């Protein structure tokens, strides 16, 4: 047990999928895993452990934004010894060729600030994903026929962004999508020598304004969960 995770030692698998939304953790675990058991409900941030193709896996909500994700990832790594962490979430598309429903595999994550800023101070550390996970995720996405883009994302601290100019610069520099967690996940994985990746479904588009209809969100989310699971155990 940690401050924020009620699971007993051994209740958490070495591989953890991290949706922001705890109810997505419940849905993904009940849909894709067998022998599922609830391992955490502290603060309603649900976590489940089960089996996928003979492998133990935990799906744990991370909450929204990097400060929340940082709490869960620190405890998962330092107290439960988690080795592979894959964020599964949504992002806003930033390039014309990145369409709603596509999947973005985040090779790097740019940010204005992260919870680790106090360590790096004036240094611009580049948070980047684990290569073996990127490679396996792309292979799994291709096998499913999901349109997939690999490249940089922007991990923002705000959903309701007042800095239109900043988004313009991100678009200009080829950033594929905006979300709110990947950069700190990659930094923590680097600090502790673990593997991390973010696999993201494009749920809306910043320039076209298109958004995934509510009734199609589950299906797109499911594709992403399957890609993340395949990547975790094929790498
Ligand atoms: N901004 C930040 N995070 C997001 C967005 C967005 O537009 N869409 C999905 N996650």
PDB file of C-alpha atoms and ligand atoms in Angstrom:
ATOM      1  CA  UNK A   1       0.000   0.000   0.000  1.00  0.00           C
ATOM      2  CA  UNK A   2       1.159   3.498  -0.820  1.00  0.00           C
ATOM      3  CA  UNK A   3      -0.410   6.869  -0.087  1.00  0.00           C
ATOM      4  CA  UNK A   4      -2.450   6.790  -3.289  1.00  0.00           C
ATOM      5  CA  UNK A   5      -2.595   3.103  -4.243  1.00  0.00           C
ATOM      6  CA  UNK A   6      -4.275   0.576  -1.959  1.00  0.00           C
ATOM      7  CA  UNK A   7      -2.955  -2.533  -3.754  1.00  0.00           C
ATOM      8  CA  UNK A   8      -1.001  -5.098  -1.764  1.00  0.00           C
ATOM      9  CA  UNK A   9       2.586  -5.894  -2.856  1.00  0.00           C
ATOM     10  CA  UNK A  10       2.297  -8.398  -5.710  1.00  0.00           C
ATOM     11  CA  UNK A  11      -1.152  -7.136  -6.732  1.00  0.00           C
ATOM     12  CA  UNK A  12       0.317  -4.927  -9.442  1.00  0.00           C
ATOM     13  CA  UNK A  13       1.806  -6.510 -12.577  1.00  0.00           C
ATOM     14  CA  UNK A  14       5.191  -5.520 -14.036  1.00  0.00           C
ATOM     15  CA  UNK A  15       3.320  -4.109 -17.046  1.00  0.00           C
ATOM     16  CA  UNK A  16       0.820  -1.302 -16.467  1.00  0.00           C
ATOM     17  CA  UNK A  17      -1.509   0.445 -18.903  1.00  0.00           C
ATOM     18  CA  UNK A  18      -2.431   3.961 -17.823  1.00  0.00           C
ATOM     19  CA  UNK A  19      -5.652   5.574 -19.078  1.00  0.00           C
ATOM     20  CA  UNK A  20      -6.378   9.007 -17.597  1.00  0.00           C
ATOM     21  CA  UNK A  21      -9.976   8.055 -16.834  1.00  0.00           C
ATOM     22  CA  UNK A  22     -10.508   5.444 -14.076  1.00  0.00           C
ATOM     23  CA  UNK A  23     -13.733   4.250 -15.735  1.00  0.00           C
ATOM     24  CA  UNK A  24     -11.732   3.582 -18.899  1.00  0.00           C
ATOM     25  CA  UNK A  25      -9.460   1.399 -16.754  1.00  0.00           C
ATOM     26  CA  UNK A  26     -12.531  -0.549 -15.605  1.00  0.00           C
ATOM     27  CA  UNK A  27     -13.917  -0.888 -19.138  1.00  0.00           C
ATOM     28  CA  UNK A  28     -10.575  -1.930 -20.666  1.00  0.00           C
ATOM     29  CA  UNK A  29      -9.872  -4.482 -17.933  1.00  0.00           C
ATOM     30  CA  UNK A  30     -13.359  -6.003 -18.143  1.00  0.00           C
ATOM     31  CA  UNK A  31     -13.257  -6.044 -21.954  1.00  0.00           C
ATOM     32  CA  UNK A  32      -9.741  -7.296 -22.707  1.00  0.00           C
ATOM     33  CA  UNK A  33      -8.442  -9.131 -19.624  1.00  0.00           C
ATOM     34  CA  UNK A  34      -9.458 -12.371 -17.958  1.00  0.00           C
ATOM     35  CA  UNK A  35      -9.359 -13.211 -14.231  1.00  0.00           C
ATOM     36  CA  UNK A  36      -9.797  -9.499 -13.542  1.00  0.00           C
ATOM     37  CA  UNK A  37      -9.640  -8.213  -9.981  1.00  0.00           C
ATOM     38  CA  UNK A  38      -9.953  -4.692  -8.595  1.00  0.00           C
ATOM     39  CA  UNK A  39      -6.628  -3.799  -6.940  1.00  0.00           C
ATOM     40  CA  UNK A  40      -7.096  -0.110  -6.238  1.00  0.00           C
ATOM     41  CA  UNK A  41     -10.001   2.189  -5.516  1.00  0.00           C
ATOM     42  CA  UNK A  42      -8.290   4.816  -3.381  1.00  0.00           C
ATOM     43  CA  UNK A  43      -9.758   8.219  -4.350  1.00  0.00           C
ATOM     44  CA  UNK A  44     -11.844   6.395  -6.977  1.00  0.00           C
ATOM     45  CA  UNK A  45      -8.738   6.030  -9.173  1.00  0.00           C
ATOM     46  CA  UNK A  46      -9.603   2.487 -10.183  1.00  0.00           C
ATOM     47  CA  UNK A  47      -6.906  -0.084 -10.955  1.00  0.00           C
ATOM     48  CA  UNK A  48      -7.420  -3.680 -12.145  1.00  0.00           C
ATOM     49  CA  UNK A  49      -5.055  -6.606 -12.595  1.00  0.00           C
ATOM     50  CA  UNK A  50      -5.820  -9.503 -14.925  1.00  0.00           C
ATOM     51  CA  UNK A  51      -4.413 -11.729 -17.623  1.00  0.00           C
ATOM     52  CA  UNK A  52      -3.934 -11.051 -21.332  1.00  0.00           C
ATOM     53  CA  UNK A  53      -2.660 -13.912 -23.529  1.00  0.00           C
ATOM     54  CA  UNK A  54      -1.121 -15.527 -20.459  1.00  0.00           C
ATOM     55  CA  UNK A  55       0.575 -12.307 -19.284  1.00  0.00           C
ATOM     56  CA  UNK A  56      -0.216 -10.450 -16.080  1.00  0.00           C
ATOM     57  CA  UNK A  57      -1.166  -6.825 -16.680  1.00  0.00           C
ATOM     58  CA  UNK A  58      -2.532  -3.982 -14.572  1.00  0.00           C
ATOM     59  CA  UNK A  59      -4.712  -1.192 -15.940  1.00  0.00           C
ATOM     60  CA  UNK A  60      -4.573   1.771 -13.560  1.00  0.00           C
ATOM     61  CA  UNK A  61      -6.171   5.219 -13.951  1.00  0.00           C
ATOM     62  CA  UNK A  62      -3.631   8.055 -13.862  1.00  0.00           C
ATOM     63  CA  UNK A  63      -5.976  11.034 -13.615  1.00  0.00           C
ATOM     64  CA  UNK A  64      -5.713  14.067 -15.868  1.00  0.00           C
ATOM     65  CA  UNK A  65      -2.535  16.092 -16.230  1.00  0.00           C
ATOM     66  CA  UNK A  66       1.093  15.516 -15.342  1.00  0.00           C
ATOM     67  CA  UNK A  67       0.934  16.221 -11.573  1.00  0.00           C
ATOM     68  CA  UNK A  68      -1.675  13.470 -11.146  1.00  0.00           C
ATOM     69  CA  UNK A  69       0.107  11.008 -13.434  1.00  0.00           C
ATOM     70  CA  UNK A  70       3.389  11.724 -11.617  1.00  0.00           C
ATOM     71  CA  UNK A  71       1.929  10.556  -8.290  1.00  0.00           C
ATOM     72  CA  UNK A  72       0.727   7.213  -9.692  1.00  0.00           C
ATOM     73  CA  UNK A  73       3.800   6.557 -11.818  1.00  0.00           C
ATOM     74  CA  UNK A  74       6.216   7.360  -8.985  1.00  0.00           C
ATOM     75  CA  UNK A  75       4.413   4.918  -6.687  1.00  0.00           C
ATOM     76  CA  UNK A  76       4.029   2.231  -9.386  1.00  0.00           C
ATOM     77  CA  UNK A  77       7.742   2.338 -10.146  1.00  0.00           C
ATOM     78  CA  UNK A  78       9.245   2.934  -6.701  1.00  0.00           C
ATOM     79  CA  UNK A  79       6.896   0.883  -4.526  1.00  0.00           C
ATOM     80  CA  UNK A  80       5.520  -1.771  -6.877  1.00  0.00           C
ATOM     81  CA  UNK A  81       8.548  -2.253  -9.176  1.00  0.00           C
ATOM     82  CA  UNK A  82       6.628  -1.688 -12.420  1.00  0.00           C
ATOM     83  CA  UNK A  83       8.887  -2.122 -15.470  1.00  0.00           C
ATOM     84  CA  UNK A  84       6.744  -1.191 -18.509  1.00  0.00           C
ATOM     85  CA  UNK A  85       4.256   1.706 -18.499  1.00  0.00           C
ATOM     86  CA  UNK A  86       2.036   2.523 -21.462  1.00  0.00           C
ATOM     87  CA  UNK A  87      -0.290   5.501 -21.422  1.00  0.00           C
ATOM     88  CA  UNK A  88      -3.507   4.916 -23.357  1.00  0.00           C
ATOM     89  CA  UNK A  89      -5.443   8.110 -23.893  1.00  0.00           C
ATOM     90  CA  UNK A  90      -6.722  10.681 -26.295  1.00  0.00           C
ATOM     91  CA  UNK A  91      -5.121  13.644 -28.007  1.00  0.00           C
ATOM     92  CA  UNK A  92      -6.166  16.599 -30.094  1.00  0.00           C
ATOM     93  CA  UNK A  93      -4.889  16.334 -33.682  1.00  0.00           C
ATOM     94  CA  UNK A  94      -2.560  19.166 -34.783  1.00  0.00           C
ATOM     95  CA  UNK A  95      -1.637  18.275 -38.390  1.00  0.00           C
ATOM     96  CA  UNK A  96      -3.950  18.092 -41.401  1.00  0.00           C
ATOM     97  CA  UNK A  97      -2.972  14.493 -42.140  1.00  0.00           C
ATOM     98  CA  UNK A  98      -3.702  13.405 -38.531  1.00  0.00           C
ATOM     99  CA  UNK A  99      -7.414  12.605 -38.550  1.00  0.00           C
ATOM    100  CA  UNK A 100      -9.940  11.885 -35.836  1.00  0.00           C
ATOM    101  CA  UNK A 101      -9.854   8.098 -35.014  1.00  0.00           C
ATOM    102  CA  UNK A 102      -6.202   7.770 -36.095  1.00  0.00           C
ATOM    103  CA  UNK A 103      -3.667   6.546 -33.565  1.00  0.00           C
ATOM    104  CA  UNK A 104      -0.615   8.567 -32.576  1.00  0.00           C
ATOM    105  CA  UNK A 105       2.425   6.765 -31.167  1.00  0.00           C
ATOM    106  CA  UNK A 106       4.316   9.452 -29.256  1.00  0.00           C
ATOM    107  CA  UNK A 107       8.034   9.182 -29.978  1.00  0.00           C
ATOM    108  CA  UNK A 108       8.771  12.335 -27.969  1.00  0.00           C
ATOM    109  CA  UNK A 109       6.761  14.730 -25.826  1.00  0.00           C
ATOM    110  CA  UNK A 110       7.460  18.470 -25.749  1.00  0.00           C
ATOM    111  CA  UNK A 111       6.260  20.619 -22.859  1.00  0.00           C
ATOM    112  CA  UNK A 112       6.464  24.145 -21.462  1.00  0.00           C
ATOM    113  CA  UNK A 113       6.795  22.690 -17.994  1.00  0.00           C
ATOM    114  CA  UNK A 114       6.545  19.363 -16.216  1.00  0.00           C
ATOM    115  CA  UNK A 115       6.519  18.354 -12.531  1.00  0.00           C
ATOM    116  CA  UNK A 116      10.246  17.562 -13.065  1.00  0.00           C
ATOM    117  CA  UNK A 117      11.088  21.160 -14.030  1.00  0.00           C
ATOM    118  CA  UNK A 118      12.522  21.799 -10.565  1.00  0.00           C
ATOM    119  CA  UNK A 119      15.170  19.129 -11.207  1.00  0.00           C
ATOM    120  CA  UNK A 120      16.130  20.197 -14.721  1.00  0.00           C
ATOM    121  CA  UNK A 121      15.942  23.966 -14.046  1.00  0.00           C
ATOM    122  CA  UNK A 122      17.239  25.719 -17.194  1.00  0.00           C
ATOM    123  CA  UNK A 123      18.030  22.448 -18.989  1.00  0.00           C
ATOM    124  CA  UNK A 124      15.653  21.303 -21.734  1.00  0.00           C
ATOM    125  CA  UNK A 125      15.507  17.541 -21.273  1.00  0.00           C
ATOM    126  CA  UNK A 126      13.848  15.720 -24.192  1.00  0.00           C
ATOM    127  CA  UNK A 127      11.323  13.153 -22.939  1.00  0.00           C
ATOM    128  CA  UNK A 128      11.348  10.256 -25.378  1.00  0.00           C
ATOM    129  CA  UNK A 129       9.651   6.855 -25.581  1.00  0.00           C
ATOM    130  CA  UNK A 130      11.230   3.413 -25.468  1.00  0.00           C
ATOM    131  CA  UNK A 131      12.218   2.275 -28.966  1.00  0.00           C
ATOM    132  CA  UNK A 132      11.239  -1.388 -28.571  1.00  0.00           C
ATOM    133  CA  UNK A 133       7.728  -0.319 -27.478  1.00  0.00           C
ATOM    134  CA  UNK A 134       7.406   2.145 -30.378  1.00  0.00           C
ATOM    135  CA  UNK A 135       8.442  -0.535 -32.856  1.00  0.00           C
ATOM    136  CA  UNK A 136       6.068  -3.151 -31.420  1.00  0.00           C
ATOM    137  CA  UNK A 137       3.155  -0.672 -31.243  1.00  0.00           C
ATOM    138  CA  UNK A 138       3.608   0.283 -34.897  1.00  0.00           C
ATOM    139  CA  UNK A 139       3.723  -3.387 -35.876  1.00  0.00           C
ATOM    140  CA  UNK A 140       0.531  -4.117 -33.896  1.00  0.00           C
ATOM    141  CA  UNK A 141      -1.263  -1.066 -35.333  1.00  0.00           C
ATOM    142  CA  UNK A 142      -0.331  -2.064 -38.894  1.00  0.00           C
ATOM    143  CA  UNK A 143      -1.587  -5.617 -38.258  1.00  0.00           C
ATOM    144  CA  UNK A 144      -4.937  -4.152 -37.137  1.00  0.00           C
ATOM    145  CA  UNK A 145      -5.087  -1.821 -40.130  1.00  0.00           C
ATOM    146  CA  UNK A 146      -5.298   1.272 -37.903  1.00  0.00           C
ATOM    147  CA  UNK A 147      -3.975   4.473 -39.456  1.00  0.00           C
ATOM    148  CA  UNK A 148      -1.036   5.316 -37.230  1.00  0.00           C
ATOM    149  CA  UNK A 149       1.348   8.250 -37.001  1.00  0.00           C
ATOM    150  CA  UNK A 150       4.661   8.182 -35.149  1.00  0.00           C
ATOM    151  CA  UNK A 151       6.236  11.432 -33.995  1.00  0.00           C
ATOM    152  CA  UNK A 152       6.251  14.184 -31.413  1.00  0.00           C
ATOM    153  CA  UNK A 153       3.340  15.216 -29.231  1.00  0.00           C
ATOM    154  CA  UNK A 154       2.856  18.249 -26.996  1.00  0.00           C
ATOM    155  CA  UNK A 155       2.080  17.593 -23.330  1.00  0.00           C
ATOM    156  CA  UNK A 156       0.186  20.675 -22.204  1.00  0.00           C
ATOM    157  CA  UNK A 157      -0.723  21.757 -18.676  1.00  0.00           C
ATOM    158  CA  UNK A 158      -4.015  23.181 -19.846  1.00  0.00           C
ATOM    159  CA  UNK A 159      -6.998  21.835 -21.744  1.00  0.00           C
ATOM    160  CA  UNK A 160      -8.555  25.280 -22.078  1.00  0.00           C
ATOM    161  CA  UNK A 161      -5.528  26.872 -23.689  1.00  0.00           C
ATOM    162  CA  UNK A 162      -5.290  30.674 -23.937  1.00  0.00           C
ATOM    163  CA  UNK A 163      -2.013  30.531 -25.914  1.00  0.00           C
ATOM    164  CA  UNK A 164      -3.181  30.150 -29.510  1.00  0.00           C
ATOM    165  CA  UNK A 165       0.271  31.244 -30.679  1.00  0.00           C
ATOM    166  CA  UNK A 166       1.892  28.325 -28.901  1.00  0.00           C
ATOM    167  CA  UNK A 167      -0.369  25.788 -30.599  1.00  0.00           C
ATOM    168  CA  UNK A 168       0.509  27.484 -33.911  1.00  0.00           C
ATOM    169  CA  UNK A 169       4.216  26.964 -33.219  1.00  0.00           C
ATOM    170  CA  UNK A 170       3.615  23.328 -32.307  1.00  0.00           C
ATOM    171  CA  UNK A 171       1.720  22.796 -35.586  1.00  0.00           C
ATOM    172  CA  UNK A 172       4.478  24.612 -37.493  1.00  0.00           C
ATOM    173  CA  UNK A 173       7.099  22.331 -35.977  1.00  0.00           C
ATOM    174  CA  UNK A 174       5.308  19.134 -36.960  1.00  0.00           C
ATOM    175  CA  UNK A 175       3.872  18.134 -33.582  1.00  0.00           C
ATOM    176  CA  UNK A 176       1.167  15.541 -34.252  1.00  0.00           C
ATOM    177  CA  UNK A 177      -1.163  16.086 -31.305  1.00  0.00           C
ATOM    178  CA  UNK A 178      -1.727  17.646 -27.903  1.00  0.00           C
ATOM    179  CA  UNK A 179      -2.437  15.757 -24.697  1.00  0.00           C
ATOM    180  CA  UNK A 180      -1.554  16.285 -21.042  1.00  0.00           C
ATOM    181  CA  UNK A 181       0.539  13.428 -19.595  1.00  0.00           C
ATOM    182  CA  UNK A 182       3.182  11.811 -21.825  1.00  0.00           C
ATOM    183  CA  UNK A 183       6.157  14.104 -21.095  1.00  0.00           C
ATOM    184  CA  UNK A 184       6.245  13.410 -17.350  1.00  0.00           C
ATOM    185  CA  UNK A 185       5.655   9.681 -17.940  1.00  0.00           C
ATOM    186  CA  UNK A 186       8.729   9.557 -20.209  1.00  0.00           C
ATOM    187  CA  UNK A 187      10.824  11.590 -17.778  1.00  0.00           C
ATOM    188  CA  UNK A 188      10.007   9.287 -14.845  1.00  0.00           C
ATOM    189  CA  UNK A 189      10.690   6.179 -16.950  1.00  0.00           C
ATOM    190  CA  UNK A 190      14.070   7.650 -17.932  1.00  0.00           C
ATOM    191  CA  UNK A 191      14.892   8.505 -14.306  1.00  0.00           C
ATOM    192  CA  UNK A 192      14.203   4.994 -13.070  1.00  0.00           C
ATOM    193  CA  UNK A 193      15.367   3.024 -16.138  1.00  0.00           C
ATOM    194  CA  UNK A 194      11.896   1.752 -17.100  1.00  0.00           C
ATOM    195  CA  UNK A 195      10.171   1.463 -20.483  1.00  0.00           C
ATOM    196  CA  UNK A 196       7.391   3.878 -21.388  1.00  0.00           C
ATOM    197  CA  UNK A 197       5.177   4.756 -24.332  1.00  0.00           C
ATOM    198  CA  UNK A 198       2.017   6.753 -25.012  1.00  0.00           C
ATOM    199  CA  UNK A 199      -0.456   5.374 -27.556  1.00  0.00           C
ATOM    200  CA  UNK A 200      -3.125   7.972 -28.262  1.00  0.00           C
ATOM    201  CA  UNK A 201      -6.410   8.055 -30.158  1.00  0.00           C
ATOM    202  CA  UNK A 202      -7.146  11.323 -31.920  1.00  0.00           C
ATOM    203  CA  UNK A 203     -10.448  12.333 -30.287  1.00  0.00           C
ATOM    204  CA  UNK A 204     -10.732  15.848 -31.715  1.00  0.00           C
ATOM    205  CA  UNK A 205      -8.903  18.137 -34.082  1.00  0.00           C
ATOM    206  CA  UNK A 206      -7.616  21.564 -33.128  1.00  0.00           C
ATOM    207  CA  UNK A 207      -7.841  23.163 -36.565  1.00  0.00           C
ATOM    208  CA  UNK A 208     -10.808  21.417 -38.194  1.00  0.00           C
ATOM    209  CA  UNK A 209     -12.861  21.288 -34.960  1.00  0.00           C
ATOM    210  CA  UNK A 210     -13.946  17.731 -35.819  1.00  0.00           C
ATOM    211  CA  UNK A 211     -14.603  15.533 -32.768  1.00  0.00           C
ATOM    212  CA  UNK A 212     -15.154  11.816 -32.314  1.00  0.00           C
ATOM    213  CA  UNK A 213     -18.875  11.216 -31.683  1.00  0.00           C
ATOM    214  CA  UNK A 214     -19.519   9.790 -28.213  1.00  0.00           C
ATOM    215  CA  UNK A 215     -20.834   6.479 -29.611  1.00  0.00           C
ATOM    216  CA  UNK A 216     -17.577   5.873 -31.500  1.00  0.00           C
ATOM    217  CA  UNK A 217     -15.206   6.662 -28.660  1.00  0.00           C
ATOM    218  CA  UNK A 218     -15.348   3.180 -27.157  1.00  0.00           C
ATOM    219  CA  UNK A 219     -14.403   1.420 -30.404  1.00  0.00           C
ATOM    220  CA  UNK A 220     -11.433   3.715 -31.075  1.00  0.00           C
ATOM    221  CA  UNK A 221     -10.342   3.382 -27.481  1.00  0.00           C
ATOM    222  CA  UNK A 222     -10.549  -0.411 -27.766  1.00  0.00           C
ATOM    223  CA  UNK A 223      -8.236  -0.459 -30.816  1.00  0.00           C
ATOM    224  CA  UNK A 224      -5.699   1.498 -28.832  1.00  0.00           C
ATOM    225  CA  UNK A 225      -5.885  -0.846 -25.806  1.00  0.00           C
ATOM    226  CA  UNK A 226      -5.226  -3.829 -28.077  1.00  0.00           C
ATOM    227  CA  UNK A 227      -2.267  -2.061 -29.702  1.00  0.00           C
ATOM    228  CA  UNK A 228      -0.820  -1.205 -26.275  1.00  0.00           C
ATOM    229  CA  UNK A 229      -1.233  -4.768 -24.977  1.00  0.00           C
ATOM    230  CA  UNK A 230       0.378  -6.255 -28.091  1.00  0.00           C
ATOM    231  CA  UNK A 231       3.237  -3.734 -27.871  1.00  0.00           C
ATOM    232  CA  UNK A 232       3.903  -4.507 -24.204  1.00  0.00           C
ATOM    233  CA  UNK A 233       4.346  -8.229 -24.742  1.00  0.00           C
ATOM    234  CA  UNK A 234       5.871  -8.293 -28.231  1.00  0.00           C
ATOM    235  CA  UNK A 235       8.900  -6.167 -27.326  1.00  0.00           C
TER     236      UNK A 235
HETATM  237  N1  LIG B   1      -5.916  19.392 -25.447  1.00  0.00           N
HETATM  238  C1  LIG B   1      -5.344  18.706 -24.451  1.00  0.00           C
HETATM  239  N2  LIG B   1      -5.545  17.424 -24.257  1.00  0.00           N
HETATM  240  C2  LIG B   1      -6.367  16.774 -25.095  1.00  0.00           C
HETATM  241  C3  LIG B   1      -6.990  17.425 -26.141  1.00  0.00           C
HETATM  242  C4  LIG B   1      -6.748  18.798 -26.330  1.00  0.00           C
HETATM  243  O1  LIG B   1      -7.266  19.441 -27.255  1.00  0.00           O
HETATM  244  N3  LIG B   1      -7.773  16.526 -26.786  1.00  0.00           N
HETATM  245  C5  LIG B   1      -7.616  15.340 -26.149  1.00  0.00           C
HETATM  246  N4  LIG B   1      -6.758  15.490 -25.127  1.00  0.00           N
END
